[in-house]
Coordinates of C-alpha atoms and ligand atoms in Angstrom, one line a residue:
M1 CA 0.0 0.0 0.0
C2 CA 1.8 3.1 -1.3
G3 CA 5.3 3.0 -2.6
I4 CA 8.1 5.4 -1.6
V5 CA 11.4 6.2 -3.1
G6 CA 14.3 8.6 -2.4
Y7 CA 17.6 9.4 -4.1
V8 CA 20.6 11.5 -3.4
G9 CA 23.7 11.4 -5.6
E10 CA 25.6 12.8 -8.6
N11 CA 22.7 12.4 -11.0
Q12 CA 19.4 14.1 -11.6
A13 CA 17.1 12.7 -9.0
A14 CA 13.6 13.2 -10.7
P15 CA 14.1 10.6 -13.5
I16 CA 15.6 8.1 -10.9
L17 CA 12.4 8.7 -8.7
L18 CA 10.1 8.2 -11.5
D19 CA 11.8 5.1 -12.7
G20 CA 11.7 3.7 -9.1
L21 CA 8.1 4.6 -8.8
Y22 CA 7.1 2.7 -12.0
K23 CA 8.7 -0.4 -10.2
L24 CA 6.5 0.3 -7.1
E25 CA 3.3 1.3 -8.9
Y26 CA 1.9 -2.3 -8.0
R27 CA 1.7 -0.9 -4.4
G28 CA -0.7 1.8 -5.2
Y29 CA -1.7 3.8 -8.2
D30 CA -4.4 6.4 -7.5
S31 CA -2.0 9.4 -7.5
A32 CA 1.8 10.0 -7.6
G33 CA 4.2 12.8 -6.7
I34 CA 7.8 13.7 -6.4
A35 CA 9.7 16.3 -4.4
V36 CA 13.2 17.5 -5.6
Y37 CA 15.8 19.7 -3.9
G38 CA 17.2 21.9 -6.6
E39 CA 18.8 25.3 -7.0
E40 CA 15.6 27.2 -6.0
G41 CA 14.9 25.0 -3.0
I42 CA 12.4 22.2 -2.7
K43 CA 9.9 21.8 -5.7
V44 CA 7.0 19.4 -5.7
A45 CA 4.9 18.0 -8.6
K46 CA 2.0 15.6 -8.0
A47 CA -1.0 14.4 -9.9
R48 CA -4.1 12.2 -9.5
G49 CA -4.1 9.0 -11.6
R50 CA -1.4 6.8 -12.8
L51 CA 2.3 7.7 -12.7
K52 CA 2.3 8.2 -16.4
I53 CA 0.3 11.5 -15.9
L54 CA 3.0 12.8 -13.5
D55 CA 5.8 11.6 -15.8
E56 CA 4.3 13.5 -18.7
M57 CA 3.5 16.6 -16.7
T58 CA 7.1 16.9 -15.6
H59 CA 8.6 15.9 -19.0
G60 CA 10.1 12.8 -17.4
G61 CA 11.2 14.7 -14.5
A62 CA 13.2 17.4 -16.5
M63 CA 11.0 20.2 -14.9
L64 CA 12.4 19.5 -11.4
P65 CA 16.1 19.7 -11.6
G66 CA 18.2 18.7 -8.6
T67 CA 20.1 15.7 -7.3
A68 CA 18.1 14.9 -4.2
G69 CA 14.5 13.9 -3.9
I70 CA 11.7 11.8 -2.7
G71 CA 8.7 10.2 -4.5
H72 CA 5.5 8.4 -3.8
T73 CA 2.8 6.3 -5.4
R74 CA -0.4 6.3 -3.5
W75 CA -3.1 3.9 -2.5
A76 CA -5.6 6.3 -0.7
T77 CA -6.5 5.6 3.0
H78 CA -7.2 9.0 4.4
G79 CA -8.8 11.3 1.9
A80 CA -10.0 10.8 -1.7
P81 CA -7.4 10.2 -4.5
N82 CA -6.9 13.8 -5.7
D83 CA -4.2 16.2 -6.4
V84 CA -4.3 17.8 -2.8
N85 CA -4.1 14.5 -0.9
A86 CA -1.4 13.1 -3.2
H87 CA 2.1 13.0 -1.6
P88 CA 4.6 14.6 -0.9
H89 CA 3.2 16.9 1.8
F90 CA 4.9 20.1 3.1
N91 CA 5.1 21.6 6.5
R92 CA 3.7 25.2 6.8
D93 CA 6.6 27.2 5.4
E94 CA 7.5 24.5 2.8
S95 CA 10.8 23.9 4.3
I96 CA 10.2 20.2 5.3
V97 CA 8.6 17.6 2.8
V98 CA 7.6 14.2 3.5
V99 CA 6.3 11.0 1.7
H100 CA 4.7 8.2 3.7
N101 CA 3.5 4.7 3.6
G102 CA 1.4 3.4 6.4
I103 CA -1.2 4.9 8.7
I104 CA -0.7 7.2 11.6
E105 CA -3.6 6.0 13.8
N106 CA -3.6 8.9 16.3
Y107 CA -3.4 11.5 13.5
L108 CA -6.6 13.2 14.4
K109 CA -5.5 13.8 18.0
L110 CA -2.2 15.1 16.8
K111 CA -3.9 17.3 14.2
K112 CA -6.2 18.8 16.9
K113 CA -3.1 19.7 19.0
L114 CA -1.3 21.2 16.1
E115 CA -4.5 23.2 15.2
G116 CA -4.5 24.5 18.7
K117 CA -1.0 25.9 18.1
G118 CA -2.0 27.7 15.0
Y119 CA -1.1 25.0 12.3
Q120 CA -3.4 24.8 9.3
F121 CA -4.0 21.8 7.1
C122 CA -4.8 21.7 3.4
S123 CA -5.2 18.0 2.9
E124 CA -7.3 15.2 4.5
T125 CA -4.2 13.0 5.0
D126 CA -2.6 11.6 8.1
T127 CA 0.7 12.4 6.4
E128 CA 0.4 16.1 6.4
V129 CA 0.2 15.8 10.1
V130 CA 3.6 14.1 10.1
A131 CA 5.1 17.1 8.1
Q132 CA 3.6 19.6 10.6
L133 CA 4.6 17.6 13.6
L134 CA 8.3 17.6 12.3
D135 CA 7.9 21.4 11.8
Y136 CA 6.7 21.7 15.4
Y137 CA 9.8 19.8 16.8
Y138 CA 12.4 21.0 14.3
D139 CA 15.0 23.3 15.8
G140 CA 17.7 22.8 13.1
D141 CA 18.5 19.2 14.1
P142 CA 16.6 16.8 11.7
L143 CA 17.5 13.7 13.7
K144 CA 16.2 15.1 16.9
A145 CA 12.9 16.1 15.3
I146 CA 12.5 12.7 13.7
T147 CA 13.0 10.8 17.0
K148 CA 10.7 13.3 18.8
I149 CA 7.8 12.5 16.3
M150 CA 8.6 8.7 16.5
H151 CA 7.7 9.0 20.2
R152 CA 4.3 10.8 19.4
M153 CA 3.1 8.8 16.4
E154 CA 1.1 5.6 16.8
G155 CA 0.5 3.2 13.8
S156 CA 2.7 2.4 10.9
Y157 CA 5.1 4.4 8.8
A158 CA 7.8 4.4 6.3
L159 CA 8.8 8.0 5.7
G160 CA 11.2 9.7 3.3
I161 CA 12.0 13.3 4.3
L162 CA 13.8 16.4 3.0
F163 CA 14.8 19.4 5.0
K164 CA 15.5 22.7 3.3
D165 CA 18.2 23.5 5.7
H166 CA 20.0 20.2 4.9
P167 CA 20.6 20.1 1.1
G168 CA 22.0 16.9 -0.4
T169 CA 20.4 14.8 2.5
V170 CA 17.5 12.3 2.5
Y171 CA 16.2 11.1 5.8
A172 CA 14.1 7.8 6.2
V173 CA 12.5 6.1 9.0
R174 CA 10.2 3.1 9.4
K175 CA 7.9 1.3 11.8
D176 CA 5.7 -1.7 10.6
S177 CA 5.9 -0.5 6.9
P178 CA 8.7 -1.8 4.6
L179 CA 11.7 0.3 3.6
I180 CA 15.1 -0.6 2.3
V181 CA 18.2 1.5 1.6
G182 CA 20.2 0.8 -1.6
H183 CA 24.0 1.6 -1.6
G184 CA 24.7 2.7 -5.2
Q185 CA 27.7 4.0 -7.1
G186 CA 27.6 7.8 -7.0
G187 CA 24.4 7.8 -5.1
N188 CA 22.2 6.2 -2.5
L189 CA 18.5 5.3 -2.5
I190 CA 15.6 4.4 -0.4
A191 CA 12.6 2.4 -1.5
S192 CA 9.6 0.4 -0.3
D193 CA 10.8 -2.6 -2.2
V194 CA 13.9 -4.0 -3.9
P195 CA 12.9 -3.7 -7.5
A196 CA 13.0 0.1 -7.3
V197 CA 16.8 0.1 -6.7
L198 CA 18.0 -2.8 -8.6
K199 CA 18.9 -0.9 -11.6
Y200 CA 21.4 1.1 -9.6
T201 CA 22.5 -1.6 -7.0
R202 CA 22.2 -5.0 -5.7
S203 CA 23.6 -3.9 -2.3
V204 CA 20.7 -3.2 0.1
Y205 CA 20.2 -2.7 3.9
F206 CA 16.9 -3.8 5.4
I207 CA 15.9 -1.1 7.9
E208 CA 14.5 -2.5 11.2
N209 CA 11.6 -1.1 13.0
E210 CA 12.3 2.3 14.6
E211 CA 15.6 2.7 12.8
I212 CA 16.5 5.9 11.0
A213 CA 18.7 6.3 7.8
K214 CA 20.6 9.5 6.9
L215 CA 21.6 9.4 3.2
T216 CA 24.0 11.6 1.4
K217 CA 25.7 11.1 -2.0
D218 CA 28.7 9.3 -0.4
D219 CA 27.4 8.0 3.1
I220 CA 24.7 6.2 4.7
T221 CA 24.3 6.4 8.4
F222 CA 21.9 4.5 10.5
Y223 CA 20.5 5.5 14.0
N224 CA 18.1 4.1 16.6
I225 CA 15.4 6.1 18.3
D226 CA 17.9 7.3 21.0
E227 CA 20.0 8.8 18.2
E228 CA 22.9 6.3 18.6
V229 CA 24.7 5.3 15.5
L230 CA 24.1 1.6 14.3
V231 CA 26.4 -0.5 12.4
K232 CA 24.5 -2.6 9.7
E233 CA 25.7 -5.0 7.1
P234 CA 24.2 -4.8 3.6
S235 CA 22.6 -7.9 1.8
E236 CA 23.3 -8.8 -1.8
I237 CA 20.2 -9.4 -3.8
G238 CA 20.4 -12.5 -5.7
W239 CA 18.3 -11.6 -8.7
D240 CA 18.5 -8.9 -11.2
I241 CA 16.2 -6.3 -12.8
S242 CA 15.0 -8.6 -15.7
A243 CA 13.2 -10.7 -13.0
A244 CA 11.0 -7.7 -12.3
E245 CA 10.4 -6.7 -16.0
K246 CA 7.6 -7.9 -18.3
G247 CA 10.2 -9.6 -20.7
G248 CA 8.0 -9.3 -23.8
Y249 CA 4.7 -10.4 -22.2
E250 CA 1.7 -8.1 -22.4
H251 CA 1.2 -8.3 -18.5
F252 CA 3.2 -9.2 -15.6
M253 CA 0.3 -11.5 -14.6
L254 CA 0.7 -13.6 -17.9
K255 CA 4.5 -13.6 -17.5
E256 CA 4.1 -14.9 -13.9
I257 CA 1.5 -17.5 -14.9
Y258 CA 4.2 -18.8 -17.3
E259 CA 6.9 -18.6 -14.7
Q260 CA 5.1 -21.1 -12.6
P261 CA 6.9 -24.3 -13.6
K262 CA 10.3 -22.7 -12.7
A263 CA 9.0 -21.1 -9.5
I264 CA 7.6 -24.5 -8.4
A265 CA 10.9 -26.4 -9.2
D266 CA 12.9 -23.6 -7.3
T267 CA 10.8 -24.0 -4.3
L268 CA 10.8 -27.8 -4.4
N269 CA 14.2 -29.0 -5.6
P270 CA 16.4 -27.6 -2.7
R271 CA 14.2 -29.4 -0.3
L272 CA 14.3 -32.8 -1.8
K273 CA 17.6 -34.6 -1.0
D274 CA 18.3 -38.3 -1.6
G275 CA 14.7 -39.2 -1.7
R276 CA 14.0 -37.3 1.6
I277 CA 12.2 -34.0 2.5
V278 CA 14.7 -31.8 4.1
I279 CA 13.5 -28.5 5.5
E280 CA 16.4 -27.1 7.3
E281 CA 14.7 -23.7 8.0
L282 CA 12.1 -25.5 10.0
K283 CA 14.8 -26.0 12.7
M284 CA 12.7 -28.8 14.3
D285 CA 13.8 -32.4 14.7
D286 CA 11.4 -35.3 14.4
E287 CA 10.9 -35.5 18.2
E288 CA 10.0 -31.7 18.2
I289 CA 7.6 -32.2 15.3
R290 CA 5.9 -35.1 17.3
Q291 CA 5.4 -32.6 20.1
I292 CA 3.2 -30.5 17.8
H293 CA -0.5 -31.5 18.2
K294 CA -2.2 -28.9 16.3
I295 CA -1.4 -26.5 13.4
F296 CA -3.0 -23.2 12.7
I297 CA -2.6 -21.8 9.2
V298 CA -3.2 -18.1 9.2
A299 CA -3.3 -15.9 6.1
C300 CA -5.1 -13.5 3.8
G301 CA -6.7 -13.7 0.4
S302 CA -5.1 -16.2 -1.9
A303 CA -2.6 -17.2 0.7
Y304 CA -5.6 -18.1 2.8
H305 CA -6.9 -20.2 0.0
T306 CA -3.7 -22.2 -0.1
G307 CA -4.3 -22.9 3.6
V308 CA -7.7 -24.1 3.0
T309 CA -6.2 -26.7 0.6
S310 CA -3.5 -27.6 3.1
K311 CA -5.9 -28.4 5.9
Y312 CA -6.9 -31.4 3.8
V313 CA -3.3 -32.1 3.1
F314 CA -2.1 -31.9 6.7
E315 CA -5.0 -33.8 8.0
G316 CA -4.9 -36.4 5.3
L317 CA -1.2 -37.2 5.2
A318 CA 0.1 -36.3 8.6
R319 CA -3.2 -36.9 10.5
I320 CA -2.6 -33.7 12.5
P321 CA -5.5 -31.5 13.4
T322 CA -5.3 -28.3 11.3
E323 CA -7.3 -25.1 11.5
V324 CA -7.2 -22.4 8.8
D325 CA -8.0 -18.8 9.7
L326 CA -8.2 -15.5 7.9
A327 CA -5.7 -13.4 9.7
S328 CA -8.1 -10.6 10.2
E329 CA -10.4 -12.9 12.2
F330 CA -7.7 -14.9 13.9
R331 CA -6.2 -11.8 15.5
Y332 CA -9.5 -10.8 17.3
R333 CA -11.0 -14.2 18.1
N334 CA -8.9 -15.2 21.1
P335 CA -7.7 -18.5 19.6
I336 CA -6.7 -21.4 21.9
L337 CA -3.0 -21.8 21.5
D338 CA -0.6 -23.7 23.7
E339 CA 3.0 -25.1 23.6
H340 CA 1.9 -28.0 21.4
T341 CA 0.6 -25.7 18.7
L342 CA 2.4 -24.5 15.5
V343 CA 1.2 -21.3 13.9
V344 CA 2.0 -21.1 10.2
I345 CA 1.7 -17.6 8.7
I346 CA 1.6 -17.5 4.8
S347 CA 2.3 -14.4 2.9
Q348 CA 3.8 -13.5 -0.4
S349 CA 4.8 -9.9 0.6
G350 CA 5.6 -10.7 4.2
E351 CA 4.0 -7.3 5.1
T352 CA 0.4 -8.0 5.1
A353 CA -0.9 -6.0 8.3
D354 CA -3.4 -8.6 9.5
S355 CA -0.9 -11.5 9.0
L356 CA 1.8 -9.7 10.8
A357 CA -0.5 -8.9 13.7
A358 CA -1.6 -12.6 13.9
L359 CA 2.0 -13.6 13.9
R360 CA 2.8 -11.2 16.8
L361 CA -0.4 -12.5 18.7
A362 CA 0.9 -16.0 18.4
K363 CA 4.3 -15.0 19.6
S364 CA 3.1 -13.1 22.4
Q365 CA 1.6 -16.2 23.7
G366 CA 4.9 -18.0 23.5
V367 CA 3.7 -20.3 20.6
R368 CA 6.1 -21.6 18.0
T369 CA 5.6 -19.8 14.6
L370 CA 6.7 -20.5 11.0
G371 CA 6.4 -18.0 8.1
I372 CA 6.0 -19.2 4.6
V373 CA 7.1 -16.0 2.8
N374 CA 8.2 -14.9 -0.6
V375 CA 9.8 -11.5 0.0
V376 CA 13.3 -12.1 1.6
G377 CA 13.8 -9.9 4.6
S378 CA 10.2 -8.7 5.0
S379 CA 8.6 -8.2 8.4
I380 CA 7.0 -11.7 8.6
A381 CA 10.2 -13.3 7.5
R382 CA 12.2 -11.5 10.1
E383 CA 9.7 -11.9 13.0
A384 CA 8.7 -15.4 12.6
D385 CA 10.6 -17.9 14.8
N386 CA 11.6 -19.7 11.5
V387 CA 10.9 -18.8 7.9
M388 CA 10.5 -21.1 4.9
Y389 CA 11.0 -19.1 1.8
T390 CA 9.0 -19.7 -1.3
W391 CA 11.4 -19.0 -4.3
A392 CA 8.9 -17.5 -6.6
G393 CA 11.0 -14.5 -7.4
P394 CA 9.5 -11.0 -7.5
E395 CA 5.7 -11.0 -8.1
I396 CA 4.4 -7.8 -9.6
A397 CA 1.0 -8.3 -10.8
V398 CA -1.5 -7.6 -8.0
A399 CA -3.3 -10.9 -8.7
T400 CA -1.0 -13.6 -7.3
T401 CA -0.2 -16.7 -9.5
K402 CA 3.2 -18.0 -9.1
A403 CA 3.5 -17.0 -5.3
Y404 CA 0.2 -19.0 -4.7
S405 CA 1.6 -21.9 -6.6
T406 CA 4.8 -22.0 -4.6
Q407 CA 3.0 -21.5 -1.2
L408 CA 1.1 -24.8 -2.1
I409 CA 4.4 -26.6 -2.8
A410 CA 5.9 -25.4 0.6
Q411 CA 2.8 -26.7 2.5
Y412 CA 2.9 -30.1 0.7
L413 CA 6.5 -30.4 1.6
L414 CA 5.7 -29.5 5.3
A415 CA 2.8 -31.8 5.4
L416 CA 5.0 -34.7 4.1
K417 CA 7.8 -33.8 6.6
F418 CA 5.2 -34.0 9.4
A419 CA 3.7 -37.1 8.1
Q420 CA 7.2 -38.6 8.0
A421 CA 8.3 -37.6 11.5
R422 CA 4.8 -38.7 12.8
R423 CA 5.4 -42.1 11.1
M424 CA 2.1 -41.8 9.2
L425 CA 3.5 -42.8 5.8
P426 CA 5.2 -46.0 4.9
E427 CA 8.4 -45.3 3.0
E428 CA 7.1 -46.6 -0.3
E429 CA 4.1 -44.2 0.0
L430 CA 6.3 -41.3 0.9
A431 CA 8.5 -42.1 -2.2
G432 CA 5.3 -42.1 -4.4
Y433 CA 4.3 -38.7 -3.1
I434 CA 7.8 -37.4 -3.7
A435 CA 7.8 -38.7 -7.2
D436 CA 4.4 -36.9 -7.8
L437 CA 5.9 -33.7 -6.4
R438 CA 8.8 -33.9 -9.0
K439 CA 6.3 -34.3 -11.8
I440 CA 4.4 -31.0 -10.9
P441 CA 6.6 -28.5 -12.9
D442 CA 6.2 -30.4 -16.1
Q443 CA 2.5 -31.1 -15.6
V444 CA 2.0 -27.4 -15.0
E445 CA 3.7 -26.8 -18.3
M446 CA 1.4 -29.3 -20.0
V447 CA -1.8 -27.6 -18.6
L448 CA -0.5 -24.1 -19.8
G449 CA -0.7 -25.7 -23.3
N450 CA -4.5 -25.1 -23.2
K451 CA -4.0 -21.4 -23.6
E452 CA -5.8 -20.9 -27.0
K453 CA -8.7 -23.1 -25.9
I454 CA -9.3 -21.2 -22.7
Q455 CA -8.9 -17.8 -24.2
K456 CA -11.4 -18.6 -26.9
F457 CA -13.8 -19.8 -24.2
A458 CA -13.2 -16.8 -22.0
N459 CA -14.1 -14.4 -24.8
R460 CA -17.6 -15.7 -24.7
Y461 CA -18.0 -14.4 -21.1
L462 CA -16.9 -10.8 -21.3
A463 CA -20.5 -9.6 -20.6
A464 CA -21.2 -12.1 -17.9
K465 CA -23.1 -10.6 -14.8
D466 CA -22.3 -13.6 -12.4
I467 CA -20.0 -16.6 -12.7
F468 CA -20.1 -19.2 -9.9
F469 CA -17.4 -21.8 -9.0
I470 CA -18.2 -25.0 -7.2
G471 CA -16.3 -27.9 -5.9
R472 CA -16.0 -30.2 -2.8
G473 CA -13.1 -30.7 -0.4
I474 CA -9.9 -29.5 -2.0
D475 CA -12.0 -28.7 -5.1
Y476 CA -13.9 -26.2 -3.0
A477 CA -10.6 -24.6 -2.1
I478 CA -9.5 -24.4 -5.8
S479 CA -12.8 -22.8 -6.6
M480 CA -12.3 -20.1 -4.0
E481 CA -9.1 -19.1 -5.7
G482 CA -10.4 -19.5 -9.2
S483 CA -13.4 -17.1 -8.3
L484 CA -11.1 -14.5 -6.6
K485 CA -8.8 -14.6 -9.7
L486 CA -11.7 -13.9 -12.0
K487 CA -13.3 -11.1 -9.9
E488 CA -10.4 -9.1 -8.7
I489 CA -9.1 -8.5 -12.3
S490 CA -12.3 -8.6 -14.5
Y491 CA -14.8 -7.0 -12.1
I492 CA -17.4 -9.7 -12.9
H493 CA -19.2 -10.8 -9.8
S494 CA -18.2 -14.3 -8.8
D495 CA -18.6 -16.5 -5.8
A496 CA -17.2 -19.9 -4.8
Y497 CA -19.5 -22.4 -3.2
A498 CA -19.1 -25.8 -1.7
A499 CA -21.0 -27.7 -4.4
G500 CA -23.4 -29.2 -1.8
E501 CA -24.3 -25.8 -0.4
L502 CA -25.8 -24.4 -3.6
K503 CA -29.2 -25.7 -3.0
H504 CA -29.3 -24.0 0.4
G505 CA -29.9 -20.6 -1.3
T506 CA -27.4 -19.7 -4.0
I507 CA -29.1 -21.8 -6.7
S508 CA -31.8 -19.1 -6.9
L509 CA -29.3 -16.9 -8.7
I510 CA -28.8 -19.3 -11.6
E511 CA -30.5 -18.0 -14.8
E512 CA -30.4 -19.1 -18.4
G513 CA -26.8 -19.0 -19.5
T514 CA -25.1 -18.4 -16.1
L515 CA -21.6 -19.9 -16.2
V516 CA -20.9 -22.4 -13.4
V517 CA -17.4 -23.7 -13.3
A518 CA -17.1 -27.0 -11.6
V519 CA -13.9 -28.4 -10.3
L520 CA -13.7 -32.2 -10.0
T521 CA -10.3 -33.5 -9.1
Q522 CA -11.4 -35.7 -6.1
A523 CA -12.4 -39.0 -7.6
E524 CA -14.4 -40.1 -4.5
L525 CA -16.5 -36.9 -4.9
Y526 CA -17.0 -37.0 -8.7
K527 CA -20.5 -38.3 -8.6
K528 CA -21.6 -35.9 -5.8
T529 CA -20.3 -32.9 -7.7
I530 CA -21.8 -34.1 -11.0
S531 CA -25.2 -34.2 -9.3
N532 CA -24.8 -30.6 -8.4
M533 CA -23.9 -29.8 -12.1
V534 CA -26.9 -31.5 -13.2
E535 CA -28.9 -29.3 -10.8
V536 CA -27.6 -26.1 -12.1
R537 CA -27.7 -27.2 -15.8
S538 CA -31.3 -28.1 -15.5
R539 CA -31.9 -24.5 -14.4
G540 CA -30.2 -23.1 -17.5
A541 CA -26.6 -22.8 -16.3
F542 CA -23.7 -23.5 -18.8
V543 CA -21.1 -25.7 -17.1
M544 CA -17.4 -25.6 -17.5
A545 CA -15.5 -28.4 -15.8
V546 CA -11.9 -28.8 -14.7
T547 CA -11.1 -32.4 -14.0
N548 CA -8.5 -35.2 -14.1
S549 CA -7.7 -36.8 -17.4
G550 CA -9.6 -40.0 -17.5
N551 CA -12.7 -38.6 -16.1
Q552 CA -14.4 -38.4 -19.6
E553 CA -17.7 -39.3 -17.9
V554 CA -18.0 -35.4 -17.0
E555 CA -18.5 -34.6 -20.7
K556 CA -22.1 -36.0 -20.3
T557 CA -22.8 -33.1 -17.9
A558 CA -20.4 -30.4 -18.8
D559 CA -20.5 -28.1 -21.8
F560 CA -16.7 -27.3 -21.8
V561 CA -13.9 -29.4 -20.1
I562 CA -10.4 -28.8 -19.3
Y563 CA -8.4 -31.9 -18.3
I564 CA -5.4 -31.9 -15.9
P565 CA -2.7 -34.6 -15.9
E566 CA -3.0 -37.4 -13.2
T567 CA -1.5 -36.8 -9.7
N568 CA -2.4 -37.9 -6.3
R569 CA -5.6 -36.6 -4.6
Y570 CA -3.7 -34.0 -2.4
F571 CA -1.7 -32.1 -5.2
T572 CA -4.4 -31.5 -7.7
N573 CA -4.8 -27.9 -6.7
S574 CA -1.4 -27.2 -8.3
L575 CA -2.7 -28.3 -11.6
A576 CA -6.4 -27.3 -11.6
I577 CA -5.8 -23.7 -10.7
I578 CA -3.8 -23.1 -13.9
P579 CA -6.7 -23.0 -16.2
L580 CA -8.7 -21.0 -13.7
Q581 CA -5.9 -18.4 -13.6
M582 CA -5.8 -18.3 -17.4
F583 CA -9.6 -18.0 -17.6
G584 CA -9.6 -15.0 -15.3
Y585 CA -6.7 -13.4 -17.2
Y586 CA -8.4 -13.8 -20.5
V587 CA -11.7 -12.5 -19.5
A588 CA -10.1 -9.5 -18.0
L589 CA -7.9 -9.0 -21.0
G590 CA -10.9 -9.3 -23.4
K591 CA -12.9 -6.7 -21.4
G592 CA -9.9 -4.3 -21.6
C593 CA -9.3 -4.2 -17.8
D594 CA -5.9 -3.0 -16.4
V595 CA -4.9 -6.6 -15.6
D596 CA -1.8 -6.0 -13.5
K597 CA -3.4 -2.9 -11.6
P598 CA -7.0 -3.8 -10.9
R599 CA -9.0 -0.8 -9.4
N600 CA -9.1 -0.2 -5.7
L601 CA -6.4 -2.8 -4.9
A602 CA -2.8 -2.9 -4.2
K603 CA -0.2 -5.6 -4.0
S604 CA 0.7 -5.6 -0.4
V605 CA -1.9 -4.7 2.1
T606 CA -0.1 -3.0 4.9
V607 CA -3.2 -1.5 6.4
E608 CA -5.8 -3.3 8.6
Ligands
AGP701 C1 -4.7 -12.2 -4.7 O1 -4.5 -12.2 -6.0 C2 -4.5 -11.1 -3.9 N1 -4.1 -9.9 -4.6 C3 -4.6 -11.0 -2.4 O2 -5.6 -11.8 -2.0 C4 -3.4 -11.5 -1.6 O3 -3.2 -12.9 -1.7 C5 -3.5 -11.2 -0.1 O4 -3.6 -9.8 -0.1 C6 -2.4 -11.6 0.7 O5 -1.2 -11.1 0.4 P1 0.1 -11.6 1.0 O6 0.3 -13.0 0.5 O7 1.2 -10.7 0.5 O8 0.1 -11.7 2.5

């Protein structure tokens, strides 16, 4: 939610800021702005709408000359997306300017106090309060003013700040919102995420909570909230900028759909050694695993959907009771946790506010936690007791595909590891599951071969009003994700139902021509789901089915069928989700939607 960048160095700042913001636009895209410190002081340009508008308005940044600056791309929280609320925000005499990602929860109280002291505000944002609060405490020493406001602000923030009295210097500070510092040749940078700095450097510092960074052309100094200097080591990023570019694809989403075989293999292969499952990051021996009597999987959105699948996998393979919770519910429902519980938090970004809060809740009760996270060095990765990375690489499209697929793989591995330690699987069966895992990348590749067929079919549904997805067991979990993929990018209303539930109300929504997508990958449930397909079909529905190859029987009831290759009953999600991702993508493409940046959404949801 919102992306921030900053640069100070030998080069013109504005083009570098705009370039960095393009890489962060996935974080929010309802307005954008930059502030550059030039010969005439600090100049700001901002505009409602996509970054392209700001880029054109400033002639690629040429209208704001200067070698130090900060920038922002916004996902509105406080105040409508308009020019006034767009960042950066000035203090009263325009000598301090701020960009912000996060939410200052006590901003109204602070605003009232400042108003009492004569301050006036022009925007509805919490960020303007930060700028004015800095003004209030500033006596010529930026570091002192920053630490003072840190004591006053509640909530989350990553801030980039320029002070008119301190040319050639960018200040940054964070609490519960991501921020990294890039150490470049002839200049240094700040950013909400790594892709924004990769063109200039692979050497980055991860700023911890309540740490401050002071950047000049040649130096980076870190401080804690007591203004003490900190010594930090940079990390080398293992991938280059091409991983975060479209590489000839029309959209990041399509590129990421096609990257799934590799992402799955990268997540899988390092954990399969000599026919065994080795998850070193788990840091639990078999005896410790046997001490776990219950697993809670906690996540949001698509990551939650992977957990819904994994409940069946953990319970089926390892026979361990598993609960799945939406993080936003878990954190407020007073869950029963004890020393025999493992809480698994799943998150692509590692920054999702609700998931982070759920993690902290579990930790505060002394419960063992494991993060399954994609973004290296993110908050959940750092704060969980142990972290198992999904090696999907950077995922830019708002609608997740390859991160989702790798989250499934990480959980299959974990479930098999638990099954092995709990002696629930004879060796030959375990070997069979491992052999099935190894086949998944190639099988995904095969399913991707249905592209033309799916695109043609999708084009028939561009004007659809409602599309329903149904399935039972793991097929219900697959349906939930298929439905989310479609609605988040195509804006067509869609819902997923446990197939047996339709007749308890939802079936009244079926009209002549309504598309119902049925997922049938669980052989023991085929007949049950087929009955539900018959029910909707006899009320006028058109039925698309996704099923295992060999289940030709379904053609008697479905109007359009996509077959997936044979695997065991637990791993079918990895194959069946592919046609549903493609269906969502091609419907959105056909409707002319902005596939990578759907309206009202942002890639990482760092607000509650
Ligand atoms: C899915 O396509 C989403 N954009 C969304 O549901 C996402 O999975 C959710 O916000 C969780 O994000 P995270 O994995 O970064 O925690």
